[in-house]
PDB file of C-alpha atoms in Angstrom:
ATOM      1  CA  MET A   1       8.062   8.797  12.410  1.00 69.00           C
ATOM      2  CA  ASN A   2      10.706  10.767  10.426  1.00 85.00           C
ATOM      3  CA  PRO A   3       9.505  10.082   6.857  1.00 95.00           C
ATOM      4  CA  THR A   4      12.420   9.973   4.414  1.00 96.00           C
ATOM      5  CA  VAL A   5      12.148   9.902   0.626  1.00 97.00           C
ATOM      6  CA  ARG A   6      14.121   6.966  -0.796  1.00 97.00           C
ATOM      7  CA  ASN A   7      14.289   6.936  -4.569  1.00 98.00           C
ATOM      8  CA  LEU A   8      14.456   3.219  -5.348  1.00 98.00           C
ATOM      9  CA  ARG A   9      13.961   1.338  -8.590  1.00 98.00           C
ATOM     10  CA  PHE A  10      13.481  -2.367  -7.918  1.00 98.00           C
ATOM     11  CA  GLU A  11      14.486  -5.127 -10.300  1.00 96.00           C
ATOM     12  CA  ILE A  12      10.909  -5.944 -11.279  1.00 94.00           C
ATOM     13  CA  ASP A  13      11.235  -7.757 -14.561  1.00 91.00           C
ATOM     14  CA  GLU A  14      10.328 -10.960 -16.332  1.00 88.00           C
ATOM     15  CA  GLY A  15      12.645 -12.878 -13.999  1.00 93.00           C
ATOM     16  CA  VAL A  16      10.041 -12.503 -11.244  1.00 97.00           C
ATOM     17  CA  PRO A  17       7.879 -15.658 -11.202  1.00 97.00           C
ATOM     18  CA  GLN A  18       4.104 -15.328 -11.304  1.00 97.00           C
ATOM     19  CA  TYR A  19       3.749 -16.773  -7.792  1.00 98.00           C
ATOM     20  CA  TRP A  20       6.701 -14.986  -6.286  1.00 98.00           C
ATOM     21  CA  ASN A  21       5.683 -15.511  -2.633  1.00 97.00           C
ATOM     22  CA  ALA A  22       7.277 -18.949  -2.163  1.00 96.00           C
ATOM     23  CA  GLY A  23       5.004 -20.371  -4.858  1.00 97.00           C
ATOM     24  CA  ARG A  24       1.868 -19.662  -2.826  1.00 97.00           C
ATOM     25  CA  ARG A  25      -0.702 -18.826  -5.473  1.00 98.00           C
ATOM     26  CA  SER A  26      -3.646 -17.241  -3.646  1.00 98.00           C
ATOM     27  CA  VAL A  27      -1.333 -15.454  -1.198  1.00 97.00           C
ATOM     28  CA  THR A  28       0.764 -13.950  -3.983  1.00 98.00           C
ATOM     29  CA  ILE A  29      -2.411 -12.900  -5.761  1.00 98.00           C
ATOM     30  CA  PHE A  30      -3.652 -11.146  -2.599  1.00 98.00           C
ATOM     31  CA  LEU A  31      -0.543  -8.950  -2.507  1.00 98.00           C
ATOM     32  CA  ASP A  32      -0.668  -8.418  -6.279  1.00 98.00           C
ATOM     33  CA  ASN A  33      -4.323  -7.455  -5.806  1.00 98.00           C
ATOM     34  CA  LEU A  34      -3.341  -4.671  -3.392  1.00 98.00           C
ATOM     35  CA  SER A  35      -0.831  -3.324  -5.901  1.00 98.00           C
ATOM     36  CA  VAL A  36      -3.654  -2.637  -8.363  1.00 98.00           C
ATOM     37  CA  PHE A  37      -4.952   0.095  -6.030  1.00 98.00           C
ATOM     38  CA  PHE A  38      -1.721   1.951  -5.431  1.00 98.00           C
ATOM     39  CA  PRO A  39      -0.901   4.062  -8.519  1.00 97.00           C
ATOM     40  CA  ALA A  40      -4.295   5.814  -8.634  1.00 98.00           C
ATOM     41  CA  GLY A  41      -4.648   5.704  -4.851  1.00 97.00           C
ATOM     42  CA  GLU A  42      -1.301   7.359  -4.167  1.00 97.00           C
ATOM     43  CA  ARG A  43      -2.132  10.178  -6.615  1.00 97.00           C
ATOM     44  CA  PHE A  44      -5.483  10.698  -4.861  1.00 98.00           C
ATOM     45  CA  PHE A  45      -3.756  10.870  -1.452  1.00 98.00           C
ATOM     46  CA  VAL A  46      -1.187  13.411  -2.613  1.00 98.00           C
ATOM     47  CA  ARG A  47      -3.861  15.646  -4.195  1.00 98.00           C
ATOM     48  CA  ALA A  48      -5.984  15.505  -1.042  1.00 98.00           C
ATOM     49  CA  VAL A  49      -3.094  16.476   1.233  1.00 98.00           C
ATOM     50  CA  ARG A  50      -1.761  19.187  -1.069  1.00 98.00           C
ATOM     51  CA  ALA A  51      -5.226  20.742  -1.332  1.00 98.00           C
ATOM     52  CA  HIS A  52      -5.005  21.578   2.383  1.00 98.00           C
ATOM     53  CA  GLN A  53      -1.377  22.698   2.672  1.00 95.00           C
ATOM     54  CA  ALA A  54      -2.458  26.278   3.358  1.00 96.00           C
ATOM     55  CA  PHE A  55      -3.805  25.171   6.739  1.00 97.00           C
ATOM     56  CA  VAL A  56      -0.419  23.820   7.819  1.00 97.00           C
ATOM     57  CA  LYS A  57       1.415  26.431   9.895  1.00 95.00           C
ATOM     58  CA  ASP A  58       3.887  24.169  11.685  1.00 95.00           C
ATOM     59  CA  GLU A  59       7.258  23.936   9.914  1.00 96.00           C
ATOM     60  CA  GLY A  60       7.787  20.358  11.059  1.00 96.00           C
ATOM     61  CA  LEU A  61       4.493  19.253   9.541  1.00 97.00           C
ATOM     62  CA  THR A  62       5.292  21.194   6.367  1.00 97.00           C
ATOM     63  CA  GLN A  63       8.479  19.147   5.978  1.00 97.00           C
ATOM     64  CA  GLU A  64       6.535  15.947   6.651  1.00 97.00           C
ATOM     65  CA  VAL A  65       3.997  16.852   3.954  1.00 98.00           C
ATOM     66  CA  ARG A  66       6.831  17.225   1.450  1.00 97.00           C
ATOM     67  CA  ALA A  67       8.265  13.855   2.462  1.00 98.00           C
ATOM     68  CA  PHE A  68       4.797  12.281   2.317  1.00 98.00           C
ATOM     69  CA  CYS A  69       4.301  13.484  -1.258  1.00 98.00           C
ATOM     70  CA  GLY A  70       7.775  12.325  -2.245  1.00 98.00           C
ATOM     71  CA  GLN A  71       7.346   8.879  -0.729  1.00 98.00           C
ATOM     72  CA  GLU A  72       3.925   8.398  -2.282  1.00 98.00           C
ATOM     73  CA  GLY A  73       5.272   9.512  -5.644  1.00 97.00           C
ATOM     74  CA  VAL A  74       7.966   6.818  -5.611  1.00 98.00           C
ATOM     75  CA  HIS A  75       5.447   4.231  -4.367  1.00 98.00           C
ATOM     76  CA  GLY A  76       3.131   5.051  -7.256  1.00 97.00           C
ATOM     77  CA  ARG A  77       5.931   4.784  -9.804  1.00 97.00           C
ATOM     78  CA  GLU A  78       7.162   1.425  -8.527  1.00 98.00           C
ATOM     79  CA  HIS A  79       3.652  -0.009  -8.358  1.00 98.00           C
ATOM     80  CA  GLU A  80       3.023   1.136 -11.925  1.00 98.00           C
ATOM     81  CA  ARG A  81       6.073  -0.935 -12.876  1.00 97.00           C
ATOM     82  CA  TYR A  82       4.807  -3.790 -10.693  1.00 98.00           C
ATOM     83  CA  ASN A  83       1.407  -3.668 -12.386  1.00 98.00           C
ATOM     84  CA  GLU A  84       3.046  -3.748 -15.806  1.00 97.00           C
ATOM     85  CA  LEU A  85       4.503  -7.096 -14.765  1.00 96.00           C
ATOM     86  CA  LEU A  86       1.062  -8.342 -13.705  1.00 98.00           C
ATOM     87  CA  ARG A  87      -0.450  -7.586 -17.120  1.00 97.00           C
ATOM     88  CA  ARG A  88       1.084 -10.835 -18.370  1.00 96.00           C
ATOM     89  CA  HIS A  89      -1.351 -12.797 -16.229  1.00 97.00           C
ATOM     90  CA  TYR A  90      -4.359 -10.684 -15.223  1.00 98.00           C
ATOM     91  CA  PRO A  91      -6.787  -8.082 -16.695  1.00 97.00           C
ATOM     92  CA  ILE A  92      -4.948  -5.295 -14.857  1.00 98.00           C
ATOM     93  CA  GLU A  93      -5.931  -2.454 -17.186  1.00 97.00           C
ATOM     94  CA  ALA A  94      -9.655  -3.094 -16.691  1.00 97.00           C
ATOM     95  CA  MET A  95      -9.192  -3.407 -12.926  1.00 98.00           C
ATOM     96  CA  GLU A  96      -7.178  -0.185 -12.705  1.00 98.00           C
ATOM     97  CA  LYS A  97      -9.840   1.660 -14.681  1.00 98.00           C
ATOM     98  CA  LYS A  98     -12.488   0.583 -12.162  1.00 98.00           C
ATOM     99  CA  VAL A  99     -10.362   1.851  -9.284  1.00 98.00           C
ATOM    100  CA  GLN A 100      -9.820   5.134 -11.130  1.00 98.00           C
ATOM    101  CA  ALA A 101     -13.576   5.445 -11.750  1.00 98.00           C
ATOM    102  CA  ILE A 102     -14.341   4.981  -8.045  1.00 97.00           C
ATOM    103  CA  LEU A 103     -11.798   7.642  -7.065  1.00 98.00           C
ATOM    104  CA  ALA A 104     -13.145   9.964  -9.769  1.00 98.00           C
ATOM    105  CA  ARG A 105     -16.650   9.631  -8.286  1.00 97.00           C
ATOM    106  CA  VAL A 106     -15.302  10.314  -4.795  1.00 97.00           C
ATOM    107  CA  THR A 107     -13.495  13.396  -6.118  1.00 97.00           C
ATOM    108  CA  LYS A 108     -16.622  14.666  -7.875  1.00 97.00           C
ATOM    109  CA  ARG A 109     -19.135  13.998  -5.096  1.00 96.00           C
ATOM    110  CA  THR A 110     -17.101  14.573  -1.935  1.00 96.00           C
ATOM    111  CA  PRO A 111     -15.893  17.946  -0.631  1.00 97.00           C
ATOM    112  CA  ASP A 112     -12.145  18.468  -0.432  1.00 97.00           C
ATOM    113  CA  LEU A 113     -12.061  17.906   3.317  1.00 98.00           C
ATOM    114  CA  GLY A 114     -14.032  14.677   2.899  1.00 98.00           C
ATOM    115  CA  GLN A 115     -11.457  13.495   0.358  1.00 98.00           C
ATOM    116  CA  LEU A 116      -8.777  14.143   2.952  1.00 98.00           C
ATOM    117  CA  GLY A 117     -10.876  12.140   5.423  1.00 98.00           C
ATOM    118  CA  VAL A 118     -10.923   9.239   2.961  1.00 98.00           C
ATOM    119  CA  THR A 119      -7.155   9.579   2.675  1.00 98.00           C
ATOM    120  CA  CYS A 120      -6.783   9.374   6.459  1.00 98.00           C
ATOM    121  CA  ALA A 121      -8.927   6.232   6.507  1.00 98.00           C
ATOM    122  CA  LEU A 122      -7.007   4.465   3.760  1.00 98.00           C
ATOM    123  CA  GLU A 123      -3.679   5.538   5.241  1.00 98.00           C
ATOM    124  CA  HIS A 124      -4.789   3.791   8.436  1.00 98.00           C
ATOM    125  CA  PHE A 125      -5.324   0.612   6.409  1.00 97.00           C
ATOM    126  CA  THR A 126      -1.961   0.815   4.675  1.00 97.00           C
ATOM    127  CA  ALA A 127      -0.119   1.473   7.939  1.00 98.00           C
ATOM    128  CA  LEU A 128      -1.769  -1.506   9.643  1.00 97.00           C
ATOM    129  CA  LEU A 129      -1.174  -3.843   6.703  1.00 96.00           C
ATOM    130  CA  GLY A 130       2.380  -2.565   6.514  1.00 97.00           C
ATOM    131  CA  SER A 131       2.983  -3.263  10.195  1.00 96.00           C
ATOM    132  CA  MET A 132       1.680  -6.803   9.614  1.00 95.00           C
ATOM    133  CA  LEU A 133       4.323  -7.409   6.927  1.00 95.00           C
ATOM    134  CA  LEU A 134       7.086  -5.844   9.018  1.00 96.00           C
ATOM    135  CA  ARG A 135       6.215  -7.644  12.239  1.00 94.00           C
ATOM    136  CA  ASP A 136       6.500 -11.248  11.057  1.00 91.00           C
ATOM    137  CA  PRO A 137       9.081 -12.105   8.356  1.00 90.00           C
ATOM    138  CA  ARG A 138       7.386 -15.475   7.839  1.00 90.00           C
ATOM    139  CA  LEU A 139       4.606 -13.790   5.852  1.00 93.00           C
ATOM    140  CA  LEU A 140       7.075 -13.043   3.041  1.00 95.00           C
ATOM    141  CA  GLU A 141       9.515 -15.886   3.679  1.00 94.00           C
ATOM    142  CA  GLY A 142      10.791 -17.474   0.479  1.00 96.00           C
ATOM    143  CA  SER A 143       9.693 -14.540  -1.701  1.00 98.00           C
ATOM    144  CA  HIS A 144      11.608 -13.310  -4.730  1.00 98.00           C
ATOM    145  CA  PRO A 145      14.242 -10.880  -3.320  1.00 97.00           C
ATOM    146  CA  ALA A 146      13.074  -7.831  -5.285  1.00 97.00           C
ATOM    147  CA  MET A 147       9.422  -8.353  -4.318  1.00 98.00           C
ATOM    148  CA  LEU A 148      10.342  -8.998  -0.687  1.00 98.00           C
ATOM    149  CA  ALA A 149      12.331  -5.758  -0.568  1.00 98.00           C
ATOM    150  CA  LEU A 150       9.638  -3.758  -2.357  1.00 98.00           C
ATOM    151  CA  TRP A 151       6.874  -4.824   0.003  1.00 98.00           C
ATOM    152  CA  ARG A 152       8.928  -4.288   3.158  1.00 98.00           C
ATOM    153  CA  TRP A 153      10.082  -0.853   1.916  1.00 98.00           C
ATOM    154  CA  HIS A 154       6.517   0.186   1.105  1.00 98.00           C
ATOM    155  CA  ALA A 155       5.280  -1.171   4.438  1.00 98.00           C
ATOM    156  CA  ALA A 156       7.931   0.773   6.347  1.00 98.00           C
ATOM    157  CA  GLU A 157       7.324   4.066   4.585  1.00 98.00           C
ATOM    158  CA  GLU A 158       3.564   3.793   5.093  1.00 98.00           C
ATOM    159  CA  ASN A 159       4.313   3.650   8.809  1.00 98.00           C
ATOM    160  CA  GLU A 160       6.843   6.479   8.621  1.00 98.00           C
ATOM    161  CA  HIS A 161       4.251   8.875   7.205  1.00 98.00           C
ATOM    162  CA  LYS A 162       1.094   7.468   8.812  1.00 98.00           C
ATOM    163  CA  THR A 163       0.455  10.613  10.883  1.00 98.00           C
ATOM    164  CA  VAL A 164       0.808  13.163   8.063  1.00 98.00           C
ATOM    165  CA  ALA A 165      -2.614  13.095   6.391  1.00 98.00           C
ATOM    166  CA  PHE A 166      -4.291  12.880   9.814  1.00 98.00           C
ATOM    167  CA  ASP A 167      -2.390  15.911  11.122  1.00 98.00           C
ATOM    168  CA  VAL A 168      -3.238  17.908   7.989  1.00 98.00           C
ATOM    169  CA  TYR A 169      -6.899  16.891   8.361  1.00 98.00           C
ATOM    170  CA  THR A 170      -6.849  18.132  11.961  1.00 98.00           C
ATOM    171  CA  ALA A 171      -5.141  21.394  10.971  1.00 98.00           C
ATOM    172  CA  ALA A 172      -7.771  21.929   8.264  1.00 98.00           C
ATOM    173  CA  GLY A 173     -10.610  21.636  10.809  1.00 98.00           C
ATOM    174  CA  GLY A 174     -11.631  18.067  10.092  1.00 98.00           C
ATOM    175  CA  THR A 175     -14.320  16.836  12.471  1.00 98.00           C
ATOM    176  CA  TYR A 176     -14.786  13.557  14.290  1.00 98.00           C
ATOM    177  CA  PRO A 177     -18.162  12.749  12.618  1.00 98.00           C
ATOM    178  CA  MET A 178     -16.639  13.221   9.153  1.00 98.00           C
ATOM    179  CA  ARG A 179     -13.611  11.139  10.120  1.00 98.00           C
ATOM    180  CA  VAL A 180     -15.815   8.255  11.245  1.00 98.00           C
ATOM    181  CA  SER A 181     -18.250   8.437   8.326  1.00 98.00           C
ATOM    182  CA  THR A 182     -15.469   8.493   5.739  1.00 98.00           C
ATOM    183  CA  MET A 183     -13.832   5.503   7.433  1.00 98.00           C
ATOM    184  CA  ILE A 184     -17.073   3.512   7.283  1.00 98.00           C
ATOM    185  CA  GLY A 185     -17.521   4.295   3.593  1.00 97.00           C
ATOM    186  CA  ALA A 186     -13.865   3.606   2.772  1.00 97.00           C
ATOM    187  CA  THR A 187     -13.955   0.281   4.643  1.00 98.00           C
ATOM    188  CA  VAL A 188     -16.986  -1.009   2.765  1.00 98.00           C
ATOM    189  CA  ILE A 189     -15.816   0.096  -0.685  1.00 97.00           C
ATOM    190  CA  PHE A 190     -12.166  -0.907  -0.267  1.00 97.00           C
ATOM    191  CA  TRP A 191     -12.759  -4.428   1.038  1.00 97.00           C
ATOM    192  CA  ALA A 192     -15.564  -5.052  -1.450  1.00 98.00           C
ATOM    193  CA  LYS A 193     -13.106  -4.204  -4.234  1.00 98.00           C
ATOM    194  CA  VAL A 194     -10.393  -6.360  -2.674  1.00 98.00           C
ATOM    195  CA  ILE A 195     -12.728  -9.378  -2.633  1.00 98.00           C
ATOM    196  CA  GLU A 196     -13.952  -8.711  -6.171  1.00 98.00           C
ATOM    197  CA  GLN A 197     -10.428  -8.353  -7.540  1.00 98.00           C
ATOM    198  CA  GLN A 198      -9.163 -11.387  -5.634  1.00 98.00           C
ATOM    199  CA  ALA A 199     -11.867 -13.508  -7.228  1.00 98.00           C
ATOM    200  CA  ARG A 200     -11.165 -12.053 -10.668  1.00 98.00           C
ATOM    201  CA  MET A 201      -7.429 -12.697 -10.439  1.00 98.00           C
ATOM    202  CA  MET A 202      -7.885 -16.195  -9.049  1.00 98.00           C
ATOM    203  CA  ARG A 203     -10.268 -16.955 -11.913  1.00 98.00           C
ATOM    204  CA  ALA A 204      -7.610 -15.794 -14.383  1.00 98.00           C
ATOM    205  CA  SER A 205      -5.196 -18.196 -12.681  1.00 98.00           C
ATOM    206  CA  GLY A 206      -7.672 -21.071 -12.869  1.00 98.00           C
ATOM    207  CA  ILE A 207      -7.985 -21.435  -9.089  1.00 98.00           C
ATOM    208  CA  LEU A 208     -11.209 -19.542  -8.354  1.00 98.00           C
ATOM    209  CA  PHE A 209     -12.991 -22.702  -7.213  1.00 98.00           C
ATOM    210  CA  SER A 210     -10.008 -24.240  -5.420  1.00 98.00           C
ATOM    211  CA  LEU A 211     -10.947 -24.857  -1.793  1.00 98.00           C
ATOM    212  CA  GLU A 212      -7.273 -25.527  -1.085  1.00 97.00           C
ATOM    213  CA  GLU A 213      -6.244 -22.076  -2.334  1.00 98.00           C
ATOM    214  CA  TRP A 214      -8.989 -20.197  -0.479  1.00 97.00           C
ATOM    215  CA  THR A 215      -8.073 -22.123   2.680  1.00 96.00           C
ATOM    216  CA  ALA A 216      -4.404 -21.225   2.212  1.00 95.00           C
ATOM    217  CA  LEU A 217      -5.319 -17.559   1.860  1.00 96.00           C
ATOM    218  CA  GLY A 218      -7.532 -17.717   4.945  1.00 95.00           C
ATOM    219  CA  ARG A 219      -4.704 -19.274   6.950  1.00 93.00           C
ATOM    220  CA  PHE A 220      -2.278 -16.593   5.741  1.00 92.00           C
ATOM    221  CA  LEU A 221      -4.620 -13.760   6.696  1.00 92.00           C
ATOM    222  CA  PHE A 222      -6.294 -15.024   9.863  1.00 90.00           C
ATOM    223  CA  VAL A 223      -4.623 -18.140  11.293  1.00 87.00           C
ATOM    224  CA  GLU A 224      -0.861 -18.067  10.755  1.00 80.00           C
ATOM    225  CA  PRO A 225       1.188 -15.979  13.212  1.00 76.00           C
ATOM    226  CA  GLY A 226       1.533 -12.400  12.072  1.00 77.00           C
ATOM    227  CA  GLY A 227      -1.775 -12.285  10.196  1.00 86.00           C
ATOM    228  CA  MET A 228      -4.640  -9.824  10.276  1.00 91.00           C
ATOM    229  CA  LEU A 229      -6.527 -10.861  13.415  1.00 90.00           C
ATOM    230  CA  PRO A 230      -4.474  -8.597  15.733  1.00 90.00           C
ATOM    231  CA  LEU A 231      -5.162  -5.703  13.350  1.00 94.00           C
ATOM    232  CA  ILE A 232      -8.915  -5.817  13.843  1.00 94.00           C
ATOM    233  CA  ARG A 233      -8.680  -4.236  17.306  1.00 95.00           C
ATOM    234  CA  LEU A 234      -6.243  -1.634  15.978  1.00 97.00           C
ATOM    235  CA  TYR A 235      -8.605  -0.846  13.103  1.00 97.00           C
ATOM    236  CA  PHE A 236     -11.372   0.019  15.597  1.00 98.00           C
ATOM    237  CA  GLU A 237      -9.006   2.313  17.499  1.00 98.00           C
ATOM    238  CA  TYR A 238      -9.658   4.767  14.653  1.00 98.00           C
ATOM    239  CA  TYR A 239     -13.204   5.282  15.942  1.00 98.00           C
ATOM    240  CA  ARG A 240     -12.027   6.648  19.289  1.00 98.00           C
ATOM    241  CA  PRO A 241     -12.587  10.422  19.531  1.00 98.00           C
ATOM    242  CA  ASP A 242      -9.054  10.866  20.902  1.00 98.00           C
ATOM    243  CA  PHE A 243      -7.379   8.623  18.318  1.00 98.00           C
ATOM    244  CA  HIS A 244      -4.105   9.626  16.698  1.00 98.00           C
ATOM    245  CA  PRO A 245      -2.052   7.341  14.409  1.00 98.00           C
ATOM    246  CA  SER A 246       0.994   7.750  16.655  1.00 97.00           C
ATOM    247  CA  HIS A 247      -0.885   5.905  19.415  1.00 96.00           C
ATOM    248  CA  ILE A 248      -0.119   2.691  17.509  1.00 96.00           C
ATOM    249  CA  ASP A 249       3.604   2.371  18.110  1.00 95.00           C
ATOM    250  CA  SER A 250       5.616   1.113  15.157  1.00 96.00           C
ATOM    251  CA  ASN A 251       8.966   2.659  16.049  1.00 96.00           C
ATOM    252  CA  ASP A 252      10.668  -0.652  16.855  1.00 97.00           C
ATOM    253  CA  LEU A 253       9.521  -2.108  13.532  1.00 97.00           C
ATOM    254  CA  LEU A 254      10.864   0.934  11.706  1.00 97.00           C
ATOM    255  CA  ASP A 255      14.212   0.774  13.514  1.00 97.00           C
ATOM    256  CA  GLU A 256      14.579  -2.881  12.536  1.00 97.00           C
ATOM    257  CA  TRP A 257      13.685  -2.163   8.914  1.00 97.00           C
ATOM    258  CA  ARG A 258      16.038   0.826   8.678  1.00 97.00           C
ATOM    259  CA  ALA A 259      18.906  -1.405   9.816  1.00 97.00           C
ATOM    260  CA  GLU A 260      17.828  -3.917   7.172  1.00 97.00           C
ATOM    261  CA  TYR A 261      17.714  -1.145   4.572  1.00 97.00           C
ATOM    262  CA  GLU A 262      21.285  -0.077   5.321  1.00 97.00           C
ATOM    263  CA  ALA A 263      22.588  -3.656   5.189  1.00 97.00           C
ATOM    264  CA  SER A 264      20.663  -5.136   2.250  1.00 96.00           C
ATOM    265  CA  PRO A 265      22.354  -5.176  -1.177  1.00 97.00           C
ATOM    266  CA  VAL A 266      18.901  -5.237  -2.803  1.00 97.00           C
ATOM    267  CA  TYR A 267      18.204  -1.723  -1.531  1.00 97.00           C
ATOM    268  CA  SER A 268      21.627  -0.355  -2.475  1.00 97.00           C
ATOM    269  CA  GLN A 269      21.246  -1.835  -5.964  1.00 97.00           C
ATOM    270  CA  SER A 270      17.739  -0.366  -6.251  1.00 97.00           C
ATOM    271  CA  ALA A 271      19.015   3.076  -5.230  1.00 97.00           C
ATOM    272  CA  ALA A 272      21.783   2.835  -7.825  1.00 97.00           C
ATOM    273  CA  ALA A 273      19.277   1.761 -10.482  1.00 96.00           C
ATOM    274  CA  ALA A 274      17.121   4.815  -9.718  1.00 96.00           C
ATOM    275  CA  ARG A 275      20.115   7.058 -10.386  1.00 92.00           C
ATOM    276  CA  THR A 276      20.921   5.367 -13.704  1.00 86.00           C
ATOM    277  CA  PRO A 277      19.074   6.525 -16.832  1.00 73.00           C
ATOM    278  CA  ALA A 278      16.845   3.778 -18.189  1.00 59.00           C
ATOM    279  CA  ARG A 279      18.278   2.048 -21.260  1.00 55.00           C
ATOM    280  CA  PRO A 280      16.164   1.562 -24.398  1.00 51.00           C
ATOM    281  CA  ARG A 281      13.849  -1.444 -24.229  1.00 48.00           C
ATOM    282  CA  GLY A 282      14.606  -4.549 -26.192  1.00 48.00           C
ATOM    283  CA  PRO A 283      11.972  -6.617 -28.008  1.00 44.00           C
ATOM    284  CA  GLY A 284       9.416  -8.069 -25.619  1.00 45.00           C
ATOM    285  CA  GLU A 285      10.610  -6.136 -22.571  1.00 48.00           C
ATOM    286  CA  LEU A 286       8.175  -4.480 -20.185  1.00 47.00           C
ATOM    287  CA  ALA A 287       7.213  -0.883 -20.797  1.00 46.00           C
ATOM    288  CA  PRO A 288       8.812   1.643 -18.438  1.00 44.00           C
ATOM    289  CA  ALA A 289       6.835   3.285 -15.640  1.00 40.00           C
ATOM    290  CA  HIS A 290       4.975   6.480 -16.503  1.00 37.00           C
TER     291      HIS A 290
END
């Protein structure tokens, strides 16, 4: 997959409209909802992988672990900035604290190898959801340029490093029963939180009881071309004893995105912004990322 660390700082500021995905309210909220998980989630993933680095003897995998940690670090930073933007509209701090509490319980009650198993499971989710966004441009058509670029960049890098945690888990002696059991637990907890947060954010937007908005979200996820239905079969591939993330080929999607990355001024501007020291904030401006 050739994971590459790209230090990007997207133009996520008050110029981004609340419903940045072509004005689609429930659909935008769904993607914003996912962002709530990422800062704490990425830190959990990096800790879980680093805790098992001693088991990695292959130099190629060692380099991939470094790239994995670097990519996840930039993802976490940019989603912290993203979530700062969301605080204008939603109870993000309370939602983030709940996510952090869940991960703290997992850390306390689950052995290190089990935490790496959880990481493998959630990395499978992020790779599949990322491939969904990369495969059909219509899902993000009409989005604010910075948000479009951010989501496609994150989607691509999740597919670039989708084998890393799994390969470290295998090198550390991870078993098939643990892999399956952690996936079952991660599936139930993750999607329960997604539904809870979606409802909470839609309530804050005044559309919780809008049949039109729930229908629009259902169409986006399960009816429109490029949605989640094709991913269901790929999700269950994880339960095969001989499964490996590389069995789900995303190389063509990555090649297309890398060409987009080289050609898009949004990415070149974001790379330049990452190299420029942040200026002091003016009155009313968003706080910088931690």
